[in-house]
CSV table of C-alpha atoms and ligand atoms in Angstrom, one decimal:
chain,number,residue,atom,x,y,z
A,1,MET,CA,56.8,-43.9,6.0
A,2,ARG,CA,57.4,-47.7,5.9
A,3,ALA,CA,57.2,-49.4,2.7
A,4,VAL,CA,58.2,-53.3,1.8
A,5,THR,CA,59.9,-53.1,-1.5
A,6,VAL,CA,61.9,-55.4,-3.9
A,7,THR,CA,64.1,-54.7,-6.9
A,8,PRO,CA,62.3,-56.5,-9.4
A,9,GLY,CA,64.6,-59.4,-11.1
A,10,VAL,CA,67.3,-59.4,-8.2
A,11,PRO,CA,66.6,-62.3,-5.9
A,12,ASN,CA,66.5,-61.2,-2.0
A,13,SER,CA,66.3,-57.9,-2.6
A,14,LEU,CA,63.3,-57.7,-0.1
A,15,ARG,CA,63.6,-54.7,2.2
A,16,LEU,CA,61.6,-52.6,4.6
A,17,VAL,CA,62.3,-49.1,3.9
A,18,ASP,CA,61.7,-46.5,6.8
A,19,ASP,CA,61.7,-43.3,4.5
A,20,HIS,CA,59.6,-44.2,1.7
A,21,PRO,CA,57.9,-40.9,0.2
A,22,GLU,CA,54.2,-40.1,1.1
A,23,PRO,CA,52.0,-41.1,-2.0
A,24,PRO,CA,51.8,-38.5,-4.4
A,25,ALA,CA,48.6,-36.6,-5.1
A,26,GLU,CA,48.4,-37.9,-8.9
A,27,GLU,CA,47.9,-41.4,-7.3
A,28,GLY,CA,44.4,-40.7,-6.5
A,29,ALA,CA,41.9,-38.5,-4.5
A,30,ILE,CA,41.4,-40.8,-1.6
A,31,LEU,CA,44.2,-41.1,1.0
A,32,VAL,CA,44.0,-44.4,2.9
A,33,GLU,CA,46.0,-45.7,6.0
A,34,ALA,CA,47.0,-49.3,5.7
A,35,LEU,CA,45.8,-51.8,7.9
A,36,ALA,CA,47.1,-55.1,6.3
A,37,VAL,CA,48.2,-56.8,3.1
A,38,GLY,CA,47.9,-60.2,2.3
A,39,ILE,CA,50.9,-62.5,0.8
A,40,CYS,CA,50.5,-65.2,-2.0
A,41,ALA,CA,52.6,-67.2,-4.4
A,42,THR,CA,52.8,-64.2,-7.0
A,43,ASP,CA,54.7,-62.3,-4.1
A,44,HIS,CA,57.0,-65.0,-3.6
A,45,GLU,CA,57.6,-65.5,-7.1
A,46,ILE,CA,58.7,-61.4,-7.2
A,47,VAL,CA,60.5,-61.7,-4.1
A,48,SER,CA,62.6,-64.9,-5.6
A,49,GLY,CA,63.2,-62.5,-8.6
A,50,GLY,CA,61.3,-64.4,-11.1
A,51,TYR,CA,58.7,-61.7,-11.8
A,52,GLY,CA,57.7,-58.1,-11.2
A,53,GLU,CA,58.5,-54.7,-12.9
A,54,ALA,CA,59.1,-51.6,-11.1
A,55,PRO,CA,57.1,-48.3,-12.2
A,56,PRO,CA,58.7,-46.5,-15.1
A,57,GLY,CA,61.9,-44.7,-14.1
A,58,ALA,CA,62.3,-46.4,-10.7
A,59,THR,CA,64.3,-49.4,-9.9
A,60,ALA,CA,62.2,-50.8,-6.8
A,61,LEU,CA,58.8,-51.9,-6.7
A,62,VAL,CA,56.8,-51.7,-3.6
A,63,LEU,CA,55.1,-54.9,-3.1
A,64,GLY,CA,51.4,-55.6,-2.1
A,65,HIS,CA,48.4,-56.3,-4.0
A,66,GLU,CA,46.0,-58.0,-1.6
A,67,SER,CA,45.3,-54.7,0.2
A,68,LEU,CA,42.9,-53.6,3.2
A,69,GLY,CA,42.9,-49.7,4.7
A,70,ARG,CA,41.0,-47.4,6.1
A,71,VAL,CA,40.2,-44.1,4.2
A,72,VAL,CA,41.7,-41.0,5.9
A,73,GLU,CA,40.1,-38.5,3.5
A,74,ASP,CA,38.1,-38.5,0.2
A,75,PRO,CA,37.7,-35.1,-1.2
A,76,THR,CA,35.3,-36.5,-3.9
A,77,GLY,CA,33.0,-37.7,-1.1
A,78,THR,CA,32.6,-41.2,-2.6
A,79,LEU,CA,33.8,-42.7,0.7
A,80,ARG,CA,33.8,-41.6,4.3
A,81,PRO,CA,36.9,-41.1,6.6
A,82,GLY,CA,37.1,-44.4,8.7
A,83,ASP,CA,35.4,-46.5,5.6
A,84,LEU,CA,37.1,-49.9,5.3
A,85,VAL,CA,38.6,-50.0,1.6
A,86,ALA,CA,40.5,-52.2,-0.8
A,87,GLY,CA,42.4,-51.0,-3.8
A,88,ILE,CA,41.6,-52.5,-7.3
A,89,VAL,CA,44.8,-54.3,-8.7
A,90,ARG,CA,44.9,-54.1,-12.3
A,91,HIS,CA,44.4,-50.6,-14.3
A,92,PRO,CA,43.5,-50.7,-18.1
A,93,ASP,CA,46.2,-50.7,-20.7
A,94,PRO,CA,46.5,-47.1,-22.2
A,95,VAL,CA,45.5,-48.0,-25.7
A,96,PRO,CA,43.0,-49.0,-24.7
A,97,CYS,CA,42.0,-52.9,-26.0
A,98,PRO,CA,38.5,-53.1,-26.6
A,99,ASN,CA,37.9,-55.1,-23.3
A,100,CYS,CA,39.8,-52.3,-21.3
A,101,ALA,CA,37.7,-49.5,-23.0
A,102,VAL,CA,34.7,-51.1,-21.4
A,103,GLY,CA,36.2,-51.7,-17.8
A,104,GLU,CA,37.0,-55.5,-18.4
A,105,TRP,CA,40.8,-55.0,-17.8
A,106,ASP,CA,40.8,-58.5,-16.5
A,107,MET,CA,40.2,-59.4,-20.0
A,108,CYS,CA,42.9,-57.5,-21.6
A,109,ARG,CA,44.0,-58.1,-25.3
A,110,ASN,CA,47.4,-56.6,-25.5
A,111,GLY,CA,49.1,-57.5,-22.0
A,112,ARG,CA,49.9,-53.7,-21.4
A,113,TYR,CA,47.7,-53.4,-18.4
A,114,THR,CA,49.5,-52.3,-15.1
A,115,GLU,CA,49.1,-54.0,-11.6
A,116,HIS,CA,49.8,-52.7,-8.0
A,117,GLY,CA,52.6,-54.2,-6.6
A,118,ILE,CA,53.3,-56.6,-9.5
A,119,LYS,CA,53.7,-54.7,-12.7
A,120,ALA,CA,54.7,-50.9,-12.9
A,121,LEU,CA,52.6,-49.5,-10.3
A,122,PRO,CA,53.7,-49.3,-6.7
A,123,GLY,CA,51.8,-51.7,-4.4
A,124,PHE,CA,49.9,-51.4,-1.3
A,125,ALA,CA,52.7,-52.7,1.6
A,126,ARG,CA,53.2,-49.1,2.8
A,127,ASP,CA,51.8,-46.9,5.6
A,128,GLN,CA,49.8,-45.1,3.2
A,129,TRP,CA,48.4,-45.2,-0.1
A,130,ARG,CA,46.2,-43.2,-2.5
A,131,VAL,CA,43.5,-44.6,-4.9
A,132,GLU,CA,41.0,-43.0,-7.6
A,133,PRO,CA,37.3,-43.7,-6.5
A,134,GLY,CA,36.9,-45.9,-9.4
A,135,PHE,CA,39.7,-48.3,-8.3
A,136,ALA,CA,38.6,-48.2,-4.5
A,137,VAL,CA,36.2,-50.7,-3.2
A,138,ARG,CA,34.2,-50.1,0.2
A,139,LEU,CA,34.0,-53.1,2.4
A,140,ASP,CA,31.3,-53.9,5.0
A,141,PRO,CA,32.8,-52.6,8.8
A,142,ALA,CA,32.7,-56.0,10.1
A,143,LEU,CA,35.2,-57.3,7.5
A,144,ALA,CA,38.0,-55.2,9.3
A,145,PRO,CA,39.9,-58.5,10.4
A,146,VAL,CA,39.9,-60.2,7.2
A,147,GLY,CA,39.2,-57.8,4.3
A,148,MET,CA,42.4,-58.4,2.8
A,149,LEU,CA,40.9,-61.6,1.6
A,150,LEU,CA,39.0,-59.0,-0.9
A,151,GLU,CA,41.4,-59.6,-3.7
A,152,PRO,CA,41.9,-63.4,-4.0
A,153,THR,CA,37.9,-63.3,-3.4
A,154,SER,CA,37.7,-61.0,-6.8
A,155,VAL,CA,39.4,-63.8,-8.5
A,156,VAL,CA,37.1,-66.3,-7.7
A,157,ALA,CA,34.1,-64.1,-8.3
A,158,LYS,CA,35.2,-63.8,-11.7
A,159,ALA,CA,35.6,-67.4,-12.1
A,160,TRP,CA,32.1,-68.1,-11.0
A,161,ASP,CA,30.7,-64.9,-13.0
A,162,HIS,CA,32.1,-66.6,-16.3
A,163,ILE,CA,31.3,-70.4,-15.4
A,164,GLU,CA,27.7,-68.9,-15.3
A,165,ARG,CA,27.7,-66.9,-18.3
A,166,ILE,CA,29.0,-70.2,-20.0
A,167,GLY,CA,26.4,-72.2,-18.4
A,168,ALA,CA,23.8,-69.9,-19.9
A,169,ARG,CA,24.6,-71.2,-23.2
A,170,ALA,CA,21.8,-74.0,-22.5
A,171,GLU,CA,19.3,-75.1,-20.1
A,172,TRP,CA,21.7,-75.5,-17.1
A,173,GLN,CA,21.1,-76.7,-13.6
A,174,PRO,CA,24.4,-77.7,-11.9
A,175,ARG,CA,24.1,-79.3,-8.8
A,176,THR,CA,27.6,-80.6,-7.8
A,177,VAL,CA,31.1,-78.8,-8.0
A,178,LEU,CA,34.5,-80.3,-7.5
A,179,VAL,CA,37.2,-77.6,-6.4
A,180,THR,CA,40.8,-79.1,-6.9
A,181,GLY,CA,43.3,-77.3,-4.4
A,182,ALA,CA,42.3,-76.4,-1.0
A,183,GLY,CA,44.6,-73.0,-0.8
A,184,PRO,CA,43.1,-69.8,-0.4
A,185,ILE,CA,41.8,-69.7,-3.8
A,186,GLY,CA,40.3,-73.2,-3.9
A,187,LEU,CA,39.0,-72.7,-0.5
A,188,LEU,CA,37.3,-69.1,-1.6
A,189,ALA,CA,36.0,-70.8,-4.9
A,190,ALA,CA,34.3,-73.4,-2.4
A,191,LEU,CA,32.7,-70.7,-0.4
A,192,LEU,CA,31.2,-69.1,-3.5
A,193,ALA,CA,30.0,-72.3,-4.4
A,194,THR,CA,28.3,-72.9,-1.0
A,195,GLN,CA,26.6,-69.6,-1.5
A,196,ARG,CA,25.1,-70.6,-4.6
A,197,GLY,CA,23.6,-73.9,-3.0
A,198,LEU,CA,25.5,-76.5,-4.6
A,199,ALA,CA,26.9,-79.7,-3.4
A,200,VAL,CA,30.8,-78.8,-2.9
A,201,HIS,CA,33.7,-81.4,-2.9
A,202,VAL,CA,37.1,-80.0,-2.4
A,203,LEU,CA,40.3,-82.2,-3.3
A,204,ASP,CA,43.7,-81.7,-1.8
A,205,LEU,CA,46.7,-83.9,-1.1
A,206,ALA,CA,46.6,-82.7,2.4
A,207,THR,CA,45.6,-85.1,5.3
A,208,ALA,CA,46.8,-83.1,8.2
A,209,GLY,CA,46.7,-79.2,8.8
A,210,PRO,CA,43.9,-77.0,8.8
A,211,LYS,CA,42.3,-77.9,5.1
A,212,PRO,CA,40.2,-80.8,5.9
A,213,GLU,CA,38.3,-79.0,8.6
A,214,LEU,CA,38.0,-75.8,6.6
A,215,VAL,CA,36.4,-77.8,4.1
A,216,ARG,CA,34.0,-79.6,6.4
A,217,ALA,CA,33.1,-76.5,8.3
A,218,LEU,CA,31.7,-75.1,4.9
A,219,GLY,CA,29.6,-78.0,4.7
A,220,ALA,CA,31.6,-79.6,1.8
A,221,THR,CA,33.4,-82.9,1.4
A,222,TYR,CA,36.9,-83.2,1.5
A,223,HIS,CA,39.0,-85.9,-0.6
A,224,ALA,CA,42.4,-86.6,-0.4
A,225,GLU,CA,42.5,-89.3,-3.1
A,226,PRO,CA,43.4,-88.6,-6.9
A,227,VAL,CA,40.5,-87.0,-9.2
A,228,THR,CA,40.4,-90.3,-11.1
A,229,GLN,CA,39.5,-92.2,-8.1
A,230,LEU,CA,36.4,-90.2,-7.2
A,231,ASP,CA,33.0,-91.5,-7.6
A,232,LEU,CA,31.7,-88.0,-8.7
A,233,GLN,CA,30.8,-86.5,-12.2
A,234,PRO,CA,30.7,-83.0,-11.1
A,235,ASP,CA,28.9,-80.4,-13.3
A,236,VAL,CA,31.6,-77.8,-12.7
A,237,LEU,CA,35.1,-78.1,-11.9
A,238,VAL,CA,37.3,-75.3,-10.5
A,239,GLU,CA,40.8,-76.2,-10.9
A,240,CYS,CA,43.1,-74.3,-8.4
A,241,THR,CA,46.5,-76.0,-8.3
A,242,GLY,CA,47.9,-75.7,-11.7
A,243,ALA,CA,49.5,-79.2,-11.3
A,244,PRO,CA,49.7,-80.9,-14.8
A,245,THR,CA,48.2,-84.1,-14.0
A,246,VAL,CA,45.5,-82.7,-11.7
A,247,VAL,CA,44.6,-80.2,-14.7
A,248,LEU,CA,44.4,-82.9,-17.4
A,249,ASP,CA,42.5,-85.6,-14.9
A,250,ALA,CA,39.9,-82.2,-14.1
A,251,MET,CA,39.5,-81.8,-18.1
A,252,CYS,CA,38.2,-85.6,-18.0
A,253,ALA,CA,36.3,-85.5,-14.8
A,254,VAL,CA,33.2,-83.7,-15.6
A,255,GLY,CA,29.8,-84.9,-16.6
A,256,PRO,CA,28.0,-83.9,-20.0
A,257,THR,CA,27.5,-80.3,-20.4
A,258,GLY,CA,30.5,-80.0,-17.8
A,259,ILE,CA,32.4,-76.7,-17.4
A,260,VAL,CA,36.0,-76.9,-16.0
A,261,CYS,CA,37.5,-73.4,-14.9
A,262,LEU,CA,41.4,-73.5,-14.9
A,263,THR,CA,42.6,-70.9,-12.4
A,264,GLY,CA,46.3,-72.2,-11.5
A,265,VAL,CA,49.3,-70.8,-13.2
A,266,SER,CA,51.6,-73.8,-14.0
A,267,SER,CA,55.5,-73.2,-14.2
A,268,GLY,CA,55.6,-75.2,-17.5
A,269,GLY,CA,58.7,-77.3,-18.6
A,270,ARG,CA,57.3,-80.4,-17.4
A,271,THR,CA,55.8,-82.9,-20.0
A,272,ILE,CA,53.8,-85.8,-19.3
A,273,ASP,CA,52.0,-88.4,-21.8
A,274,PHE,CA,48.5,-88.2,-22.5
A,275,ASP,CA,45.7,-89.1,-24.8
A,276,ALA,CA,44.9,-85.9,-26.4
A,277,GLY,CA,42.3,-87.8,-28.8
A,278,ALA,CA,40.5,-89.3,-26.2
A,279,LEU,CA,40.2,-85.8,-24.5
A,280,ASN,CA,38.9,-84.1,-27.6
A,281,ARG,CA,36.3,-86.8,-28.1
A,282,GLU,CA,35.1,-86.5,-24.4
A,283,LEU,CA,35.0,-82.7,-25.0
A,284,VAL,CA,33.1,-82.8,-28.3
A,285,LEU,CA,30.7,-85.7,-27.6
A,286,GLU,CA,29.6,-84.1,-24.0
A,287,ASN,CA,29.5,-80.3,-24.9
A,288,ASN,CA,32.3,-79.7,-22.4
A,289,VAL,CA,33.8,-76.3,-22.0
A,290,VAL,CA,37.5,-75.6,-20.6
A,291,PHE,CA,38.5,-72.2,-20.2
A,292,GLY,CA,40.9,-70.3,-18.1
A,293,SER,CA,40.4,-67.2,-15.8
A,294,VAL,CA,42.5,-64.6,-14.1
A,295,ASN,CA,42.4,-61.2,-12.5
A,296,ALA,CA,38.8,-59.4,-11.7
A,297,ASN,CA,37.4,-56.2,-13.0
A,298,ARG,CA,35.3,-53.9,-10.8
A,299,ARG,CA,32.0,-55.9,-11.1
A,300,HIS,CA,33.8,-58.9,-9.7
A,301,TRP,CA,35.3,-56.9,-6.7
A,302,GLU,CA,32.0,-55.6,-5.7
A,303,LEU,CA,30.5,-59.3,-5.8
A,304,ALA,CA,33.4,-60.5,-3.9
A,305,ALA,CA,32.6,-57.7,-1.3
A,306,ASP,CA,29.1,-59.1,-1.1
A,307,ALA,CA,30.3,-62.8,-0.7
A,308,LEU,CA,32.6,-61.7,2.2
A,309,ALA,CA,30.3,-59.8,3.9
A,310,HIS,CA,27.6,-62.7,3.8
A,311,ALA,CA,30.2,-65.5,4.8
A,312,ASP,CA,30.9,-66.9,8.3
A,313,GLN,CA,33.6,-64.4,9.7
A,314,GLY,CA,35.1,-66.9,11.9
A,315,TRP,CA,35.7,-69.3,8.9
A,316,LEU,CA,37.3,-66.4,7.0
A,317,ALA,CA,39.3,-65.4,10.0
A,318,SER,CA,40.7,-69.1,10.0
A,319,LEU,CA,42.0,-69.0,6.8
A,320,ILE,CA,44.6,-66.6,8.1
A,321,THR,CA,47.0,-68.8,9.5
A,322,ARG,CA,49.6,-66.3,10.1
A,323,ARG,CA,49.8,-62.5,11.1
A,324,VAL,CA,52.8,-60.8,11.0
A,325,PRO,CA,53.8,-57.4,12.2
A,326,VAL,CA,55.5,-55.3,9.4
A,327,GLY,CA,58.7,-55.0,11.4
A,328,ALA,CA,59.0,-58.7,11.1
A,329,TYR,CA,58.5,-58.8,7.3
A,330,ALA,CA,61.1,-60.8,6.1
A,331,GLU,CA,59.3,-63.9,8.1
A,332,ALA,CA,56.1,-62.9,6.6
A,333,TYR,CA,57.5,-63.4,3.1
A,334,THR,CA,59.2,-66.8,4.1
A,335,PRO,CA,56.5,-69.5,2.9
A,336,SER,CA,55.8,-72.3,5.3
A,337,SER,CA,53.9,-75.6,4.3
A,338,ASP,CA,51.5,-74.8,7.2
A,339,ASP,CA,50.3,-71.6,5.7
A,340,ILE,CA,47.0,-70.8,4.1
A,341,LYS,CA,47.0,-67.2,4.1
A,342,VAL,CA,49.8,-65.0,5.5
A,343,VAL,CA,49.0,-61.6,6.3
A,344,LEU,CA,51.6,-58.6,7.0
A,345,ASP,CA,49.9,-56.3,9.6
A,346,PHE,CA,50.5,-52.5,9.4
A,347,THR,CA,48.8,-51.8,12.8
A,348,ALA,CA,51.4,-53.5,14.6
B,1,ZN,ZN1,43.5,-54.0,-22.7
């Protein structure tokens, strides 16, 4: 069967293998036929040789962590043949740490977790894969064209879950949210904000392309000016760019008792001048919180499946700006500035 692989650490080692072995039984009881995988910046980093780890004893890593497939067989009876399913990306560390021990592997303390298509577990970019019932998430049948958005949605479902847990420290009635960055994560964070009835503002550099209209179609307000020029004191800010100046401006932009959730991974190595004392003063005197959020546990995946099922399906479909047949895999993994989400199609 077909599989998209790389040799981690080796740039330009991306390959489509035609004779990849069938998924072994120990991978999980549920056999799944792949429909599609979504591609994100993490994949690009792995393809460029900057990230990723092959399974123990292997030199190649099967890519793909944003999965969507159809159940072929499930002898455990958890899912039925034909069910739409996604595989959870992260598995708990073997120790396990206190968080992994209770199923909160997204909060792993020792970094020894594994991740499909990223870190020591084969990914989902292959014709068939297997998954244990505890790591399989069923999707509404209507989500067949867009269900590979579940993984990025799980990331923002976790972010919102933690924002709300932090908000619960006081009497908290948020009204306004600012999302910085209108890529897939920012747009899905904005979608979940509109589902909460908040007034949603999204900021991005783009003035052309699909982003402004995608934001307006959510009933949200699009801004292309810097954070510091907005006449806005949001109760919540979800930062999805990882751009150092945007991150710093974001930390200063929220109103009293504001919560800033950082989701963008910066590459680091660039320094900028800023007034740390003024930031500290603002955080202390306004009871503000700045926190980082990554990955998602099973509860968040289920919240995300529910959020997608309740979203406008046409809007979700318009996030997918390219669907590339698996035979043209190299094209799919070549980023373009016009992309929101690129999907590798295994049915073609
Ligand atoms: Zn752990």
